[in-house]
Amino acid sequence: MIRIIKRGIELILDQERALYIPYYQLLVISDFHLGKSGHFRKEGLQIPRQVSETDITRLDHLVAMYNPKTLLVTGDMFHHHHNMDLEEFRIWRIENKTLEIILVKGNHDKLASIFYEQLAIKLFSIYYEIGDFCFVHEQKDAPDHGKYIFSGHIHPGILLKGPARQRLKLPCFVFDDNTALLPAFSLFTGLYLIQAKTGQEVFAITANRVTAVATF
Amino acid sequence: MKKTMGYQHVLKWLKTSKRKPFPFQEKTWESYLQGYSGVVNAPTGFGKTYSVFLAPIIAYLNEEHGQSKKKKKLGLRMIWITPLRSLAKDLARAMEETLLELNIDWTVGVRNGDTSVSDRQKQKRAMPQVLLITPESLHLLLAQKNTDHLFDDLTCIVADEWHELLGTKRGVLVELALSRIKGIIRSRTDRTLRIWGISATIGNLEEALEVLQPDHMVPKIIVKADAEKKIRIQSIIPDTIEMLPWAGHLGIKLADKLIPIIKKSKTTLVFTNTRSQAEIWFQHLLKIHPDFAGQMAIHHGSIDFELRNWIEDALHTGILKVVICTSSLDLGVDFKPVDTVVQVGSPKGVARFLQRAGRSGHSPFETSKIYFMPTHALELLEVAAIKTAAKTQQIERREPFILPFDVLIQYLVTLAVGDGFDDKIVFDEVKNTFAFSELLAEEFAWCMQFITQGGNSLQAYPEFHKVVLDEEDGLWKVTSRQIAMRHRLHIGTIVSDAMLKVKFLTGGYIGMIEEYFVSKLKPGDRFNLAGRSLEFVMVRDMLVLVRRSNHKKTITPSWMGGRLPLSSNLGAILRKKYSQVLTENHEEEELTVIKPLFELQESITHVPLEHEFLVELIKTKEGYHLFAYPFEGRLVHEVMAALVAYRISKLMPITFSIAMNDYGFELLSDQEIPMDDAIVYEVFSPDNLSEDINASINGTEMAKRKFRDIACISGLVFQGYPGKYLKNKQIQSSSSLFFDVFESYDSKNLLLRQAYDENFHYQLEEPRLLRALQRIQQSTIVLKSAERFTPFSFPIKVDSMRESMSSEELEARIERMKAEVFKNLD
């Protein structure tokens, strides 16, 4: 993991594609896409169940490790409609009753509100603010009042080129002075390759660590 | 046969136009009437089509003759499978004409992606007697409901251009469709179906027949025309041979010599190896000879369908003087006005070269004329090699696909979308095909679980309902309309790259370019497509919008793929030619012209004899180079280079960069390469091959690339139609994601295994690599040192620099390198 400071507050970048803010005891993930594999199966596409199980297990480890007060999901927590994968999450939720869960709604979150109530998930439709930080799903939806903006949605990835035509695509965090892009939490998601610009810091996520790849 | 009424009728018809059957045609008819299946092999223009088409007609006339009373209307009698849609249209016209003249009231139907819905409906109510169909549409036919009765009158299935389908997954589609149709017929009557293929000459005709008709009980025959097609191969020889040939010139330096050839011919086809090369040639010819404007066209796979149709029609009518094309015109109907063919650059294989030559001079007694335009001097030897191969009939084999599980999975779902299938019956049918003769019962069971339960038996998913058992009739079916529709849309095995259509702002499509290329364009950038200079405006709704540009300076898009490696057959003959240049007295023009170049090679290092293998160690300012020349094609060289590099690095820590072309490869290091007569045999040893390959290259990454097609064909990734928006956004995914998922959670997945197998056979070409290393091991390895590049090494060196340098830098640097080579030589 890597620690950086933004607006005077420490952020921890975890290799499990999560962000932890100790000061607020806040664990942030984006683009969970729970139920995506189940949705694929319903449509006749063969995805092993372990895909969603692994995502839930990873979340479980993160919660055990940081012991946060709040879990914040910046959009696309649930992939589409209800399916079996979501039932596994329900079981996990019951085992983690005391955790507060906040969801800033994303374009995929289309379930009926009763469902969120049952899982005790607090909904924020556009953004959620705490201190100097503002969390949105898509960066364009952020209000313009000088806060530091965290967003998800695009599943950022970076292409690293090595000698002998080696190419490696990795998910990443991208920071600049006023905004941050969060990687998609779910392993069953694709990557949108970003072109790093001047003033950005990019942190690539490999199998077992987070590394700063370049400061532009 | 000769006494039969059918034969007499056909003979009379031929006589009216002063023709008589060739012996091979009579042989085919005779065999057909005796119940044979078979493959017909004859040069173009000799009436291969008639040899097979008229056989069932003679049989029909004979039957009719024997029957007095009128029976019910005849259904589908003959299925004619063609690899190309464009072929079907013209073939149907010719067949209809023949039937009319023979006074037979059959109809001919065409069925492919272009067939309208109303025509399909009409065909469903009343099948034509002859149906021309692509392999994909044949599967679509099986995906319809109530198809069993369609085949009640069927007596014959023909696979046209079978050599083209044989080595592809489309060929497997044909095998599977035939197995089902045979099964349906067997379950309803006791007729046996006759299956005939039409094939150009390939190295494994017997096997081609085995694949097409694997049934042991059926009598089978190969009918070869004894007529020989005359082919004249002429090299375009440069006035001066550049003493240091560098590859990739694109050949335009010799373009002047092409003008008189085009002028004196009626219509010329100029074949290039890549689409971008075709674009460049088109522009260049127009520049040096503006009079060709209006008489010249460009034809390749990325040009809009309508435009291509227009060009093909124009070729028929003879209004075009010259067409620059790629393999897109390798196949297809004969264009009568074409009397000259030009091949630019290495054709990479004997069969392909001869096929292209055959595009000119169609009628039986005409001579096909083909000119070979080398893009660098060493390629002249390739044409000499091809001439020899053509004489001795050393033509490449087409290796049929074995156990492609992706195609099997798609096929099973196809059947489930149609009338449903009984897994026991279909297993036996599939097992009887050539492609799946080694299929194990448990592998088939895995495929069944994959489509019925979504994985292996240990993890059944209640929400997975792709293919389900109908309890009433015991057949496996697809019940979801949505899944059925999606499946029908993606039947087939051709997986295209992500391509975007190019359209004028004012309307009108031009062609397609790769998404990757588009992503690098900025508004205002100019590029070439379909011989036009275009200015990029924007991308909207998956369309690349452009306007005409008058600027001269443009870039040419590069299209991925299409770079075939040199065939191993041609490589072997080429090695022999190389050894002959200096040693033998020969009359071949190409060998004489190239002699000074080989003398230079011999004076610096060595020209290998047939039993020798040359390894050059060259020290330059750049570092230490190792060059080797196996002549096994680019793919094999890539792996061999990595292998040799790995083995040397085990002797001492050393880093290499690698370069290769179809003739050889280069290892470059900043340290001296440890090498002597003993080590060289060790590093080129066939021992421990698999282990060392695994250690030297990233097989997983390569298999992942192969998995892309497999995921599409097996239905894991839905592509949609090119240029159309995908509606099912929430089930979109990339094949690499599936690959990772299966790697982590389902390592026994057969599709995953297939990706590794395909990588092994088609990318690494490990069997070919093994044979090459065994050959090298048995030869005398000649190790030579030098302090300058040689004529052999120069093209490889230049090719490796091309990737990292702009063209100006490159030219300047090559000139410097040339000067170095000649220094102190005299």
Short mmCIF file of C-alpha atoms in Angstrom, two decimals, chain A residues 26-137:
data_model
loop_
_atom_site.label_atom_id
_atom_site.label_comp_id
_atom_site.label_asym_id
_atom_site.label_seq_id
_atom_site.Cartn_x
_atom_site.Cartn_y
_atom_site.Cartn_z
CA LEU A 26 -13.77 5.66 5.69
CA LEU A 27 -13.16 2.80 3.24
CA VAL A 28 -13.89 3.84 -0.34
CA ILE A 29 -14.41 1.55 -3.29
CA SER A 30 -15.89 2.21 -6.69
CA ASP A 31 -17.61 0.12 -9.36
CA PHE A 32 -18.29 -3.00 -7.31
CA HIS A 33 -20.57 -4.43 -10.03
CA LEU A 34 -22.05 -7.03 -7.73
CA GLY A 35 -24.27 -9.39 -9.66
CA LYS A 36 -22.47 -8.88 -12.94
CA SER A 37 -21.43 -12.53 -13.21
CA GLY A 38 -24.92 -13.66 -12.24
CA HIS A 39 -26.38 -11.41 -14.88
CA PHE A 40 -24.03 -12.90 -17.46
CA ARG A 41 -25.13 -16.39 -16.48
CA LYS A 42 -28.78 -15.44 -16.83
CA GLU A 43 -28.00 -14.35 -20.35
CA GLY A 44 -26.36 -17.67 -21.14
CA LEU A 45 -22.73 -16.65 -20.71
CA GLN A 46 -20.62 -19.03 -18.64
CA ILE A 47 -18.98 -17.21 -15.73
CA PRO A 48 -17.88 -19.19 -12.69
CA ARG A 49 -19.52 -18.20 -9.42
CA GLN A 50 -16.14 -17.67 -7.77
CA VAL A 51 -15.90 -14.35 -9.57
CA SER A 52 -18.43 -12.61 -7.34
CA GLU A 53 -17.46 -14.72 -4.33
CA THR A 54 -13.91 -13.49 -4.68
CA ASP A 55 -15.00 -9.86 -4.82
CA ILE A 56 -17.01 -10.31 -1.61
CA THR A 57 -14.08 -12.11 0.04
CA ARG A 58 -11.75 -9.27 -0.92
CA LEU A 59 -14.12 -6.75 0.58
CA ASP A 60 -14.34 -8.88 3.69
CA HIS A 61 -10.53 -8.82 4.06
CA LEU A 62 -10.42 -5.06 3.61
CA VAL A 63 -13.05 -4.53 6.28
CA ALA A 64 -11.24 -6.88 8.63
CA MET A 65 -7.95 -5.11 8.03
CA TYR A 66 -8.96 -1.44 8.33
CA ASN A 67 -12.01 -1.90 10.54
CA PRO A 68 -13.72 1.14 9.04
CA LYS A 69 -16.75 2.87 10.43
CA THR A 70 -18.13 3.49 6.99
CA LEU A 71 -17.93 1.80 3.61
CA LEU A 72 -18.49 4.24 0.78
CA VAL A 73 -19.20 2.95 -2.73
CA THR A 74 -18.89 5.63 -5.38
CA GLY A 75 -21.36 4.16 -7.81
CA ASP A 76 -22.16 0.98 -9.74
CA MET A 77 -22.43 -1.13 -6.62
CA PHE A 78 -24.94 -3.49 -8.26
CA HIS A 79 -24.62 -4.38 -11.89
CA HIS A 80 -28.15 -4.75 -13.15
CA HIS A 81 -31.21 -6.53 -11.83
CA HIS A 82 -31.49 -8.87 -8.90
CA ASN A 83 -29.85 -12.30 -9.12
CA MET A 84 -28.24 -15.01 -7.01
CA ASP A 85 -24.95 -13.15 -6.51
CA LEU A 86 -26.78 -10.49 -4.54
CA GLU A 87 -28.06 -13.07 -2.09
CA GLU A 88 -24.47 -13.89 -1.16
CA PHE A 89 -23.88 -10.23 -0.46
CA ARG A 90 -27.01 -10.19 1.73
CA ILE A 91 -25.49 -12.93 3.87
CA TRP A 92 -22.25 -10.95 4.16
CA ARG A 93 -24.23 -7.85 5.11
CA ILE A 94 -25.94 -9.68 7.95
CA GLU A 95 -22.55 -10.73 9.27
CA ASN A 96 -21.37 -7.10 9.10
CA LYS A 97 -24.40 -5.36 10.54
CA THR A 98 -22.57 -2.56 12.32
CA LEU A 99 -20.80 -1.26 9.24
CA GLU A 100 -22.36 1.84 7.77
CA ILE A 101 -22.69 1.60 3.99
CA ILE A 102 -23.12 4.64 1.78
CA LEU A 103 -23.76 4.44 -1.94
CA VAL A 104 -23.46 7.33 -4.35
CA LYS A 105 -25.64 6.06 -7.15
CA GLY A 106 -24.08 5.18 -10.50
CA ASN A 107 -25.52 4.49 -13.91
CA HIS A 108 -25.83 0.77 -13.19
CA ASP A 109 -27.64 1.10 -9.85
CA LYS A 110 -31.22 0.49 -10.93
CA LEU A 111 -32.64 -1.69 -8.20
CA ALA A 112 -35.84 -0.76 -6.37
CA SER A 113 -35.30 1.39 -3.28
CA ILE A 114 -36.76 -1.32 -1.03
CA PHE A 115 -33.75 -3.43 -1.85
CA TYR A 116 -31.30 -0.82 -0.57
CA GLU A 117 -33.40 -0.38 2.55
CA GLN A 118 -33.26 -4.10 3.27
CA LEU A 119 -29.50 -4.02 3.04
CA ALA A 120 -29.33 -0.82 5.12
CA ILE A 121 -27.52 1.10 2.41
CA LYS A 122 -27.76 4.88 2.60
CA LEU A 123 -28.33 6.36 -0.81
CA PHE A 124 -26.94 9.59 -2.19
CA SER A 125 -28.16 10.29 -5.68
CA ILE A 126 -25.45 12.64 -7.01
CA TYR A 127 -22.63 13.12 -4.53
CA TYR A 128 -21.53 12.64 -0.94
CA GLU A 129 -19.37 15.15 0.94
CA ILE A 130 -17.24 14.86 4.01
CA GLY A 131 -14.86 17.63 5.09
CA ASP A 132 -12.95 18.88 2.10
CA PHE A 133 -13.71 15.79 0.05
CA CYS A 134 -16.51 15.15 -2.41
CA PHE A 135 -17.34 11.70 -3.86
CA VAL A 136 -19.25 11.26 -7.12
CA HIS A 137 -19.71 8.46 -9.62
#
